[in-house]
Short mmCIF file of C-alpha atoms in Angstrom, two decimals:
data_model
loop_
_atom_site.label_atom_id
_atom_site.label_comp_id
_atom_site.label_asym_id
_atom_site.label_seq_id
_atom_site.Cartn_x
_atom_site.Cartn_y
_atom_site.Cartn_z
CA MET A 758 44.59 -36.22 14.33
CA ALA A 759 46.41 -36.81 11.07
CA ASP A 760 43.38 -36.29 8.85
CA LYS A 761 42.29 -33.12 10.58
CA PRO A 762 43.50 -30.57 8.02
CA ASP A 763 41.57 -32.36 5.24
CA ILE A 764 38.37 -32.39 7.24
CA GLU A 765 38.82 -28.74 8.19
CA GLN A 766 39.31 -27.92 4.53
CA LEU A 767 36.28 -29.93 3.48
CA ILE A 768 33.98 -28.44 6.07
CA GLY A 769 35.46 -25.02 6.81
CA ASP A 770 33.76 -22.49 9.06
CA THR A 771 30.08 -22.80 9.85
CA VAL A 772 28.01 -21.41 7.00
CA GLY A 773 24.99 -19.28 7.89
CA GLU A 774 23.87 -17.11 10.79
CA ILE A 775 24.62 -18.69 14.16
CA HIS A 776 23.30 -15.68 16.07
CA VAL A 777 19.76 -14.83 17.04
CA ASP A 778 18.45 -11.82 18.93
CA ALA A 779 18.26 -12.36 22.69
CA PRO A 780 19.11 -16.07 22.63
CA LYS A 781 17.69 -18.36 25.32
CA MET A 782 20.69 -20.66 25.09
CA SER A 783 23.97 -20.34 23.30
CA THR A 784 27.24 -22.20 22.94
CA ARG A 785 30.60 -20.75 22.01
CA ASN A 786 33.61 -22.85 21.05
CA CYS A 787 31.89 -25.91 22.39
CA ASN A 788 34.33 -28.84 22.27
CA VAL A 789 33.54 -32.26 23.62
CA PHE A 790 35.97 -35.11 24.20
CA TYR A 791 35.40 -38.73 25.07
CA GLY A 792 38.78 -39.54 26.56
CA ASP A 793 41.28 -38.60 23.85
CA LYS A 794 38.77 -38.63 21.09
CA GLN A 795 37.21 -35.32 20.19
CA ALA A 796 33.52 -35.61 19.35
CA ILE A 797 32.49 -31.96 18.95
CA PHE A 798 34.63 -29.23 17.42
CA ASP A 799 34.10 -25.54 18.15
CA VAL A 800 30.36 -25.39 17.82
CA ASN A 801 28.92 -21.89 18.04
CA LEU A 802 25.15 -21.69 18.00
CA ASP A 803 22.30 -19.68 19.51
CA PHE A 804 18.85 -20.98 20.38
CA GLY A 805 16.11 -18.36 20.12
CA LYS A 806 13.07 -18.12 22.38
CA HIS A 807 9.82 -19.68 21.16
CA SER A 808 11.60 -21.32 18.31
CA VAL A 809 12.42 -24.88 17.32
CA VAL A 810 15.95 -25.65 16.19
CA ALA A 811 16.41 -28.99 14.44
CA LEU A 812 19.82 -30.66 14.66
CA ILE A 813 20.35 -33.00 11.73
CA GLY A 814 23.23 -35.02 10.39
CA PRO A 815 24.39 -38.57 9.71
CA SER A 816 24.83 -41.07 12.55
CA GLY A 817 27.87 -40.30 14.65
CA CYS A 818 28.00 -36.64 13.59
CA GLY A 819 27.76 -35.53 17.21
CA LYS A 820 24.30 -33.99 17.16
CA SER A 821 23.07 -36.03 20.15
CA THR A 822 26.33 -35.47 22.05
CA TYR A 823 25.94 -31.74 21.46
CA LEU A 824 22.29 -31.78 22.52
CA ARG A 825 23.19 -33.61 25.73
CA CYS A 826 25.75 -30.92 26.59
CA LEU A 827 22.94 -28.41 26.79
CA ASN A 828 21.59 -29.82 30.06
CA ARG A 829 24.80 -31.52 31.23
CA MET A 830 23.56 -35.03 30.56
CA ASN A 831 27.13 -35.83 29.57
CA ASP A 832 28.20 -35.26 33.19
CA THR A 833 27.14 -38.83 33.87
CA ILE A 834 29.78 -40.16 31.45
CA PRO A 835 33.10 -40.14 33.36
CA ILE A 836 35.40 -39.89 30.31
CA CYS A 837 33.40 -37.07 28.74
CA ARG A 838 34.82 -33.55 28.93
CA VAL A 839 32.92 -30.49 27.75
CA MET A 840 34.80 -27.28 27.01
CA GLY A 841 33.75 -23.86 25.86
CA LYS A 842 31.06 -21.44 26.96
CA LEU A 843 27.56 -22.87 27.18
CA SER A 844 24.99 -20.52 28.59
CA LEU A 845 21.35 -20.33 29.53
CA ASP A 846 20.13 -16.72 29.74
CA ASP A 847 23.79 -15.66 29.88
CA GLU A 848 24.43 -17.93 32.87
CA ASP A 849 27.29 -20.36 32.39
CA ILE A 850 25.67 -23.78 32.75
CA TYR A 851 29.02 -25.44 33.49
CA ALA A 852 29.85 -22.95 36.27
CA ARG A 853 30.81 -24.47 39.61
CA GLU A 854 27.77 -23.00 41.34
CA MET A 855 25.31 -24.37 38.76
CA ASP A 856 23.39 -27.31 40.22
CA PRO A 857 22.90 -29.83 37.40
CA VAL A 858 19.65 -31.08 38.91
CA LEU A 859 18.19 -27.58 38.88
CA LEU A 860 19.62 -27.02 35.41
CA ARG A 861 17.83 -30.11 34.13
CA ALA A 862 14.58 -28.81 35.59
CA ARG A 863 15.10 -25.67 33.52
CA VAL A 864 16.35 -27.56 30.49
CA GLY A 865 14.24 -30.70 30.17
CA MET A 866 14.83 -33.63 27.92
CA VAL A 867 12.71 -36.10 25.97
CA PHE A 868 14.42 -39.25 24.73
CA GLN A 869 14.12 -41.45 21.68
CA LYS A 870 12.48 -44.35 23.46
CA PRO A 871 9.59 -43.40 25.72
CA ASN A 872 10.85 -44.09 29.21
CA PRO A 873 7.98 -43.72 31.68
CA PHE A 874 8.76 -44.67 35.26
CA PRO A 875 7.16 -47.92 36.43
CA LYS A 876 4.60 -45.85 38.28
CA SER A 877 1.11 -44.62 37.64
CA ILE A 878 0.41 -42.02 34.96
CA TYR A 879 -0.26 -39.51 37.73
CA ASP A 880 2.97 -40.26 39.59
CA ASN A 881 5.02 -40.07 36.41
CA VAL A 882 3.94 -36.47 35.89
CA ALA A 883 4.00 -35.61 39.59
CA TYR A 884 7.53 -36.95 40.02
CA GLY A 885 9.39 -33.78 39.06
CA PRO A 886 7.14 -31.31 40.86
CA ARG A 887 7.44 -33.44 44.03
CA LEU A 888 11.21 -33.63 43.71
CA HIS A 889 11.54 -29.89 43.30
CA GLY A 890 8.78 -29.07 45.81
CA LEU A 891 6.73 -27.18 43.26
CA ALA A 892 3.35 -28.01 44.83
CA GLN A 893 2.34 -27.00 48.35
CA THR A 894 -0.90 -28.95 48.47
CA ARG A 895 -2.42 -32.01 46.86
CA ALA A 896 -4.72 -29.70 44.88
CA ASP A 897 -1.69 -27.81 43.53
CA LEU A 898 -0.13 -31.07 42.46
CA ASP A 899 -3.37 -32.24 40.83
CA GLU A 900 -3.50 -29.04 38.87
CA ILE A 901 0.09 -29.37 37.67
CA VAL A 902 -0.52 -32.95 36.58
CA VAL A 903 -3.73 -32.12 34.73
CA THR A 904 -2.30 -29.01 33.04
CA SER A 905 0.85 -30.86 31.99
CA LEU A 906 -1.14 -33.74 30.55
CA GLN A 907 -3.35 -31.26 28.75
CA LYS A 908 -0.38 -29.39 27.29
CA ALA A 909 1.05 -32.70 26.15
CA GLY A 910 -2.26 -33.49 24.45
CA LEU A 911 -2.76 -36.63 26.52
CA PHE A 912 -5.26 -35.69 29.21
CA GLU A 913 -8.45 -36.58 27.33
CA GLU A 914 -7.09 -40.05 26.58
CA VAL A 915 -6.00 -40.88 30.15
CA LYS A 916 -8.23 -38.82 32.44
CA ASP A 917 -10.18 -41.90 33.57
CA ARG A 918 -7.12 -43.98 34.39
CA LEU A 919 -4.58 -41.68 36.00
CA THR A 920 -3.74 -44.38 38.52
CA SER A 921 -2.97 -47.01 35.86
CA PRO A 922 0.68 -47.70 35.13
CA GLY A 923 2.29 -45.38 32.58
CA THR A 924 3.95 -48.35 30.95
CA GLY A 925 0.51 -49.66 29.91
CA LEU A 926 0.03 -46.82 27.41
CA SER A 927 0.78 -47.08 23.69
CA GLY A 928 4.19 -45.93 22.43
CA GLY A 929 2.89 -42.57 21.23
CA GLN A 930 0.97 -42.03 24.48
CA GLN A 931 4.03 -42.98 26.53
CA GLN A 932 6.08 -40.42 24.64
CA ARG A 933 3.47 -37.75 25.31
CA LEU A 934 3.48 -38.85 28.96
CA CYS A 935 7.25 -38.25 28.99
CA ILE A 936 6.68 -34.83 27.46
CA ALA A 937 4.06 -34.12 30.14
CA ARG A 938 6.59 -35.22 32.77
CA THR A 939 9.16 -32.89 31.26
CA ILE A 940 6.89 -29.86 31.15
CA ALA A 941 5.46 -30.52 34.64
CA VAL A 942 8.50 -28.80 36.19
CA SER A 943 7.98 -25.73 33.96
CA PRO A 944 11.25 -25.91 32.07
CA GLU A 945 12.43 -23.04 29.88
CA VAL A 946 14.04 -25.23 27.26
CA ILE A 947 13.06 -28.69 26.03
CA LEU A 948 15.66 -30.90 24.37
CA MET A 949 14.30 -33.74 22.27
CA ASP A 950 16.48 -36.58 21.07
CA GLU A 951 14.66 -38.36 18.24
CA PRO A 952 11.33 -38.06 20.07
CA ALA A 953 9.29 -39.71 17.32
CA SER A 954 11.63 -42.23 15.76
CA ALA A 955 10.05 -45.15 17.60
CA LEU A 956 6.51 -44.06 16.75
CA ASP A 957 4.11 -44.76 13.89
CA PRO A 958 3.17 -41.93 11.46
CA ILE A 959 -0.02 -40.98 13.31
CA ALA A 960 1.67 -40.82 16.73
CA THR A 961 4.53 -38.93 15.03
CA ALA A 962 2.13 -36.38 13.56
CA ILE A 963 0.57 -35.87 17.00
CA ILE A 964 4.01 -35.32 18.58
CA GLU A 965 4.97 -32.90 15.80
CA GLU A 966 1.74 -30.97 16.26
CA LEU A 967 2.50 -30.87 19.97
CA ILE A 968 6.03 -29.55 19.36
CA ASP A 969 4.56 -26.71 17.34
CA GLU A 970 2.17 -25.85 20.20
CA LEU A 971 4.88 -26.13 22.87
CA ARG A 972 6.97 -23.63 20.94
CA GLU A 973 4.71 -20.85 22.24
CA ASN A 974 5.99 -21.42 25.77
CA PHE A 975 9.35 -23.11 25.42
CA THR A 976 12.59 -23.00 23.51
CA ILE A 977 13.01 -26.33 21.75
CA ALA A 978 15.99 -28.14 20.27
CA ILE A 979 15.28 -31.40 18.51
CA VAL A 980 17.64 -34.02 17.13
CA THR A 981 16.05 -35.96 14.32
CA HIS A 982 17.03 -38.42 11.64
CA SER A 983 13.98 -37.56 9.64
CA MET A 984 14.72 -34.64 7.37
CA GLN A 985 11.03 -34.25 6.61
CA GLN A 986 10.40 -33.97 10.33
CA ALA A 987 13.08 -31.30 10.68
CA ALA A 988 11.52 -29.47 7.73
CA ARG A 989 8.05 -29.72 9.25
CA VAL A 990 8.66 -28.75 12.87
CA SER A 991 11.62 -26.40 12.98
CA GLN A 992 12.21 -22.75 12.27
CA ARG A 993 15.98 -23.14 12.08
CA THR A 994 18.01 -26.16 11.04
CA ALA A 995 21.60 -26.98 11.95
CA TYR A 996 23.53 -29.57 9.97
CA PHE A 997 26.30 -31.47 11.79
CA HIS A 998 29.01 -33.52 10.13
CA LEU A 999 31.97 -35.22 11.83
CA GLY A 1000 31.45 -33.23 15.00
CA ARG A 1001 31.35 -29.87 13.24
CA LEU A 1002 28.44 -27.54 12.74
CA VAL A 1003 28.56 -27.28 8.94
CA GLU A 1004 25.64 -25.02 8.28
CA VAL A 1005 22.81 -23.38 10.15
CA GLY A 1006 19.99 -21.34 8.72
CA GLU A 1007 16.29 -20.77 8.36
CA THR A 1008 14.65 -24.13 7.73
CA ASN A 1009 12.97 -22.62 4.66
CA ASP A 1010 16.37 -21.90 3.15
CA ILE A 1011 18.16 -25.06 4.23
CA PHE A 1012 15.67 -27.33 2.49
CA THR A 1013 15.35 -25.33 -0.71
CA ASN A 1014 18.75 -23.78 -1.13
CA PRO A 1015 21.45 -24.98 1.25
CA ARG A 1016 24.76 -23.20 0.86
CA HIS A 1017 27.22 -25.90 1.90
CA GLU A 1018 27.80 -28.83 -0.43
CA LEU A 1019 27.80 -31.30 2.47
CA THR A 1020 24.36 -30.08 3.59
CA GLU A 1021 23.10 -30.39 0.02
CA ASN A 1022 24.45 -33.93 -0.28
CA TYR A 1023 22.93 -34.99 3.01
CA ILE A 1024 19.45 -33.61 2.57
CA THR A 1025 19.13 -34.74 -1.03
CA GLY A 1026 20.33 -38.23 -0.16
CA ARG A 1027 23.58 -38.14 -2.14
CA PHE A 1028 26.90 -39.76 -1.41
CA GLY A 1029 28.94 -37.33 0.64
CA MET B 1347 28.42 -27.41 -5.38
CA SER B 1348 27.04 -30.44 -7.08
CA GLU B 1349 24.24 -28.31 -8.42
CA ASN B 1350 24.73 -29.38 -12.02
CA ASN B 1351 24.63 -32.97 -11.02
CA LEU B 1352 21.44 -34.98 -11.07
CA GLY B 1353 23.15 -38.23 -10.14
CA ASP B 1354 24.97 -39.58 -7.11
CA HIS B 1355 21.88 -40.21 -5.04
CA ILE B 1356 22.15 -43.17 -2.74
CA SER B 1357 19.00 -44.35 -4.51
CA HIS B 1358 19.96 -45.10 -8.14
CA ARG B 1359 16.31 -45.32 -9.01
CA PHE B 1360 15.90 -41.68 -7.97
CA ASP B 1361 18.83 -40.72 -10.23
CA GLU B 1362 17.09 -42.49 -13.08
CA GLU B 1363 13.77 -40.82 -12.42
CA LEU B 1364 15.29 -37.33 -12.42
CA GLU B 1365 17.31 -38.11 -15.53
CA ALA B 1366 14.18 -39.44 -17.25
CA VAL B 1367 12.24 -36.26 -16.46
CA ARG B 1368 15.06 -34.09 -17.70
CA ASN B 1369 15.33 -36.07 -20.94
CA GLN B 1370 11.60 -35.76 -21.49
CA VAL B 1371 11.84 -31.98 -21.10
CA LEU B 1372 14.69 -31.88 -23.61
CA LYS B 1373 12.63 -33.99 -25.97
CA MET B 1374 9.66 -31.65 -25.56
CA GLY B 1375 11.98 -28.70 -26.12
CA GLY B 1376 13.22 -30.28 -29.33
CA LEU B 1377 9.67 -30.76 -30.60
CA VAL B 1378 8.70 -27.21 -29.72
CA GLU B 1379 11.80 -25.82 -31.37
CA ARG B 1380 11.05 -27.73 -34.57
CA GLN B 1381 7.45 -26.53 -34.41
CA VAL B 1382 8.55 -22.89 -34.16
CA ALA B 1383 11.12 -23.30 -36.96
CA SER B 1384 8.47 -24.89 -39.18
CA GLY B 1385 5.95 -22.18 -38.32
CA ILE B 1386 8.39 -19.46 -39.35
CA SER B 1387 9.33 -21.28 -42.56
CA ALA B 1388 5.71 -21.90 -43.42
CA LEU B 1389 5.00 -18.18 -43.13
CA ILE B 1390 8.01 -16.84 -44.89
CA GLU B 1391 8.30 -19.43 -47.62
CA HIS B 1392 4.53 -19.72 -48.08
CA ASP B 1393 4.78 -23.45 -47.57
CA HIS B 1394 1.19 -24.55 -47.07
CA THR B 1395 1.95 -28.19 -46.55
CA LEU B 1396 4.27 -27.31 -43.73
CA ALA B 1397 1.70 -24.83 -42.40
CA ARG B 1398 -0.89 -27.59 -42.22
CA VAL B 1399 1.52 -29.81 -40.29
CA VAL B 1400 2.40 -27.05 -37.80
CA ALA B 1401 -1.20 -26.05 -37.25
CA ARG B 1402 -2.07 -29.58 -36.17
CA SER B 1403 1.03 -30.98 -34.58
CA ASP B 1404 1.01 -29.83 -31.02
CA VAL B 1405 -0.78 -32.97 -29.88
CA LYS B 1406 2.56 -34.63 -29.16
CA ILE B 1407 3.77 -31.58 -27.25
CA ASN B 1408 0.62 -31.50 -25.13
CA ALA B 1409 0.89 -35.21 -24.41
CA LEU B 1410 4.49 -34.77 -23.28
CA GLU B 1411 3.49 -31.90 -21.00
CA VAL B 1412 0.87 -34.09 -19.32
CA SER B 1413 3.28 -37.00 -18.98
CA ILE B 1414 6.09 -34.87 -17.50
CA ASP B 1415 3.65 -33.28 -15.05
CA GLU B 1416 2.61 -36.73 -13.95
CA GLN B 1417 6.21 -37.85 -13.47
CA CYS B 1418 6.95 -34.75 -11.38
CA THR B 1419 3.89 -35.39 -9.24
CA GLN B 1420 5.07 -38.94 -8.65
CA ILE B 1421 8.56 -37.79 -7.69
CA ILE B 1422 7.20 -35.22 -5.23
CA ALA B 1423 4.86 -37.77 -3.68
CA ARG B 1424 7.34 -40.62 -3.46
CA ARG B 1425 10.72 -38.95 -3.06
CA GLN B 1426 9.97 -35.69 -1.28
CA PRO B 1427 12.79 -33.96 -3.14
CA THR B 1428 14.72 -31.21 -1.37
CA ALA B 1429 17.24 -28.52 -2.29
CA SER B 1430 18.55 -28.82 -5.88
CA ASP B 1431 16.30 -31.82 -6.56
CA LEU B 1432 13.28 -29.84 -5.47
CA ARG B 1433 14.36 -26.87 -7.54
CA LEU B 1434 14.80 -29.13 -10.56
CA ILE B 1435 11.26 -30.46 -10.25
CA ILE B 1436 9.80 -26.98 -9.76
CA SER B 1437 11.80 -25.66 -12.74
CA VAL B 1438 10.68 -28.55 -14.90
CA ILE B 1439 7.01 -28.02 -14.05
CA LYS B 1440 7.32 -24.33 -14.92
CA THR B 1441 9.47 -24.87 -18.00
CA ILE B 1442 7.05 -27.28 -19.63
CA THR B 1443 4.20 -24.80 -19.15
CA ASP B 1444 6.18 -22.22 -21.11
CA LEU B 1445 7.16 -24.81 -23.71
CA GLU B 1446 3.54 -25.74 -24.18
CA ARG B 1447 2.62 -22.09 -24.67
CA ILE B 1448 5.43 -21.68 -27.17
CA GLY B 1449 3.90 -24.65 -28.98
CA ASP B 1450 0.56 -22.80 -29.01
CA GLU B 1451 2.18 -19.68 -30.47
CA ALA B 1452 3.88 -21.81 -33.14
CA GLU B 1453 0.54 -23.36 -33.93
CA LYS B 1454 -0.83 -19.85 -34.47
CA LEU B 1455 1.97 -19.16 -36.96
CA GLY B 1456 0.85 -22.26 -38.87
CA GLU B 1457 -2.77 -21.12 -38.82
CA TYR B 1458 -1.86 -17.67 -40.14
CA ALA B 1459 0.22 -19.29 -42.87
CA LEU B 1460 -2.83 -21.32 -43.87
CA ARG B 1461 -5.01 -18.24 -43.99
CA VAL B 1462 -2.70 -16.76 -46.58
CA GLU B 1463 -3.89 -19.55 -48.80
CA ASN B 1464 -7.48 -19.86 -47.65
CA GLU B 1465 -8.42 -16.21 -47.34
CA GLY B 1466 -6.29 -14.85 -50.12
CA ILE B 1467 -4.26 -12.72 -47.76
CA ARG B 1468 -1.29 -11.22 -49.46
CA ALA B 1469 1.87 -12.88 -48.42
CA ARG B 1470 4.57 -10.44 -49.28
CA HIS B 1471 4.75 -8.67 -45.92
CA TYR B 1472 5.73 -11.88 -44.20
CA GLU B 1473 9.30 -11.47 -45.43
CA GLN B 1474 9.65 -8.76 -42.82
CA LEU B 1475 9.41 -11.43 -40.13
CA GLN B 1476 12.55 -13.23 -41.29
CA HIS B 1477 14.92 -11.34 -39.05
CA LEU B 1478 12.67 -11.38 -36.00
CA GLY B 1479 12.00 -15.09 -36.57
CA ASP B 1480 15.72 -15.87 -36.75
CA HIS B 1481 16.33 -14.04 -33.49
CA VAL B 1482 13.46 -15.75 -31.71
CA LEU B 1483 14.49 -19.18 -32.92
CA LYS B 1484 18.05 -18.59 -31.75
CA MET B 1485 16.83 -17.36 -28.38
CA LEU B 1486 14.62 -20.42 -27.98
CA ARG B 1487 17.51 -22.73 -28.90
CA ASP B 1488 19.78 -20.92 -26.45
CA SER B 1489 17.25 -21.19 -23.66
CA LEU B 1490 16.90 -24.94 -24.24
CA ASN B 1491 20.68 -25.28 -24.28
CA CYS B 1492 20.86 -23.37 -20.99
CA PHE B 1493 18.42 -25.85 -19.52
CA ALA B 1494 20.29 -28.83 -20.90
CA LYS B 1495 23.63 -27.60 -19.61
CA MET B 1496 22.25 -25.78 -16.56
CA ASP B 1497 24.39 -22.86 -17.66
CA VAL B 1498 23.57 -19.71 -15.65
CA GLU B 1499 25.88 -17.38 -17.52
CA MET B 1500 24.39 -18.33 -20.85
CA ALA B 1501 20.94 -17.99 -19.30
CA LEU B 1502 21.69 -14.39 -18.32
CA LEU B 1503 22.98 -13.59 -21.81
CA THR B 1504 19.86 -15.13 -23.29
CA ILE B 1505 17.63 -13.15 -20.93
CA ALA B 1506 19.46 -10.03 -22.11
CA SER B 1507 18.80 -10.92 -25.76
CA ASP B 1508 15.05 -10.65 -25.19
CA LYS B 1509 15.52 -6.88 -25.24
CA ARG B 1510 16.76 -7.14 -28.83
CA ILE B 1511 13.69 -9.13 -29.78
CA ASP B 1512 11.43 -6.56 -28.21
CA ASP B 1513 13.25 -3.81 -30.14
CA GLU B 1514 12.99 -5.81 -33.33
CA PHE B 1515 9.28 -6.32 -32.73
CA GLU B 1516 8.82 -2.57 -32.21
CA SER B 1517 10.65 -1.86 -35.42
CA VAL B 1518 8.63 -4.42 -37.42
CA SER B 1519 5.43 -3.01 -35.94
CA ARG B 1520 6.36 0.51 -36.97
CA ASN B 1521 7.06 -0.70 -40.51
CA LEU B 1522 3.77 -2.52 -40.70
CA ILE B 1523 1.86 0.50 -39.42
CA THR B 1524 3.53 2.58 -42.10
CA HIS B 1525 2.33 0.10 -44.72
CA MET B 1526 -1.19 0.29 -43.37
CA MET B 1527 -1.17 4.05 -43.47
CA GLU B 1528 0.24 4.13 -46.96
CA ASP B 1529 -2.27 1.69 -48.36
CA PRO B 1530 -5.41 1.08 -46.32
CA ARG B 1531 -6.36 -1.78 -48.67
CA GLU B 1532 -3.47 -3.67 -47.17
CA ILE B 1533 -4.69 -3.30 -43.59
CA ALA B 1534 -6.28 -6.77 -43.32
CA SER B 1535 -3.18 -8.50 -44.68
CA VAL B 1536 -0.75 -6.45 -42.67
CA LEU B 1537 -2.70 -7.00 -39.46
CA HIS B 1538 -2.12 -10.73 -39.82
CA VAL B 1539 1.58 -10.11 -40.12
CA THR B 1540 1.43 -7.96 -36.99
CA TRP B 1541 -0.23 -10.77 -35.09
CA CYS B 1542 2.43 -13.19 -36.24
CA ALA B 1543 5.12 -10.76 -35.12
CA ARG B 1544 3.33 -10.61 -31.78
CA ALA B 1545 3.34 -14.43 -31.54
CA LEU B 1546 7.08 -14.46 -32.22
CA GLU B 1547 7.68 -11.81 -29.59
CA ARG B 1548 5.69 -13.88 -27.08
CA ILE B 1549 7.86 -16.90 -27.85
CA GLY B 1550 10.85 -14.76 -26.88
CA ASP B 1551 9.16 -13.94 -23.56
CA HIS B 1552 8.56 -17.61 -22.84
CA ALA B 1553 12.18 -18.44 -23.73
CA LYS B 1554 13.24 -15.77 -21.28
CA ASN B 1555 11.09 -17.38 -18.58
CA ILE B 1556 12.83 -20.70 -19.19
CA CYS B 1557 16.20 -19.02 -18.66
CA GLU B 1558 14.93 -17.55 -15.40
CA TYR B 1559 13.98 -21.03 -14.21
CA VAL B 1560 17.50 -22.19 -15.07
CA VAL B 1561 18.92 -19.45 -12.83
CA TYR B 1562 16.53 -20.54 -10.06
CA LEU B 1563 17.43 -24.18 -10.58
CA VAL B 1564 21.18 -23.65 -10.37
CA LYS B 1565 21.46 -20.71 -8.00
CA GLY B 1566 18.29 -21.01 -5.95
CA LYS B 1567 17.46 -17.35 -6.67
CA ASP B 1568 14.14 -16.20 -7.99
CA VAL B 1569 15.07 -13.61 -10.61
CA ARG B 1570 11.66 -12.96 -12.11
CA HIS B 1571 10.42 -9.40 -12.27
CA ILE B 1572 13.74 -7.75 -11.50
CA SER B 1573 16.14 -5.91 -13.79
CA LEU B 1574 18.91 -7.81 -15.51
CA GLU B 1575 21.43 -5.77 -13.58
CA GLN B 1576 19.92 -6.94 -10.31
CA VAL B 1577 19.79 -10.49 -11.62
CA ALA B 1578 23.52 -10.46 -12.40
CA GLU B 1579 24.20 -9.05 -8.95
CA GLU B 1580 21.93 -11.62 -7.25
CA VAL B 1581 23.74 -14.55 -8.82
CA ASP B 1582 27.14 -12.90 -8.54
CA ILE B 1583 28.08 -13.15 -12.20
CA GLU B 1584 29.70 -10.39 -14.21
CA LEU B 1585 28.07 -10.07 -17.58
CA ASP B 1586 30.20 -9.10 -20.51
CA ILE B 1587 27.40 -7.16 -22.17
CA ASP B 1588 25.83 -3.77 -21.96
CA ILE B 1589 22.87 -4.27 -19.67
CA GLU B 1590 21.90 -0.67 -19.08
CA ASP B 1591 18.69 -1.12 -21.05
CA GLY B 1592 18.03 -4.60 -19.86
CA ASP B 1593 14.98 -3.69 -17.86
CA LYS B 1594 11.96 -5.91 -17.78
#
């Protein structure tokens, strides 16, 4: 790329501490290409246990692409190539012997638009456990469904209509149903791609509260366009720009005293 | 970094709001500075008319404080400022509190100047405050300039100059005590001068606080309650002054 040196100069190396102690997931020299076009450039980042990392940045900065690398969602795009070392508990997630279906059970994902299956609430949550054979008996399955709905903060609202279609719920409830579906297979990591951007402020607040509770049991990475949301829910924040990880740091520091000018410009709403 | 830059927000209205708040603070600073200058003149030149004005003129300053506070509250509620914008708002809220207190101290100077007239207190000792007053006024001006220009280096130099004011205050106090010991009939008069010296010294402390907020605003470092040496190290600036006695 002709303009590459300028961009490199403008952005430079990642500012801030990319390492955490005993990371749950980490990426080293992560590069992603769509055909000839490079979308992610040498991203090095650790994700700590029981911690929420927020990935922020302008549209097209690569934050969603990067997030999707973490459970090999990009495998479904034929022209997409992922390079570098991406690991879960020191296991290379792009290794030949890694089964992407099993990986996605360990690293779950919640999408921007709630996407419940056209099935009952019960079957939506039971889908994963059935697929992976996690329940031996009907009672086991019932328990998984109830616990998952409880953890997702939805059980009280739907306990009397578990056989109704999941698509009949409100947007916020559907999103919590999708979270319940994700946690039903006991993942270790949950990736969230704009989980609240289609929701009203109340439903958003409920999801954010839920994220904070889920943190006790899971490692969470969340892509969000809402800076306030990143500030509210995360412990660490990573700022992406033009496919590079510009800065990463404690959320407390990033929102009061960012070190990179590009981060400052973005979070204060200035022209970059 | 664009840390000295209030503008360039995608929202021009936000630029204007921040600029308006900053201008209000500068205006308040100007009023306070004039109030302190008048208070000192009233004391030293025995100008009772001026004293009367100073003793009653902090209404405008108080009104500005309330108005700026309100504007900051609005900006926090409506804009959710972050990073340097957030630090600006926090610094403004703190700065105007110190400015208001400086106004109160200046008002005291006016009241003491009036007492000279009303209670027949002898005025001659007030000349001793000239030097201290000059220093304090300069320090206040410098601190307001630091805020206006967001100049960290100047802020550090101004913080350092507070030590000189403290020394000056000590020296004036010793002199005044000597007067009291030499002539106990003078004690009542001299005590008033001591209190005025104290008010001036307090103004220096408030000016120092304002400089600390400037450092926080520009560098994002909280430098209160640490030695000047540590401050310089924190913000990575080499000071061209002797700071060995710059403790706080």
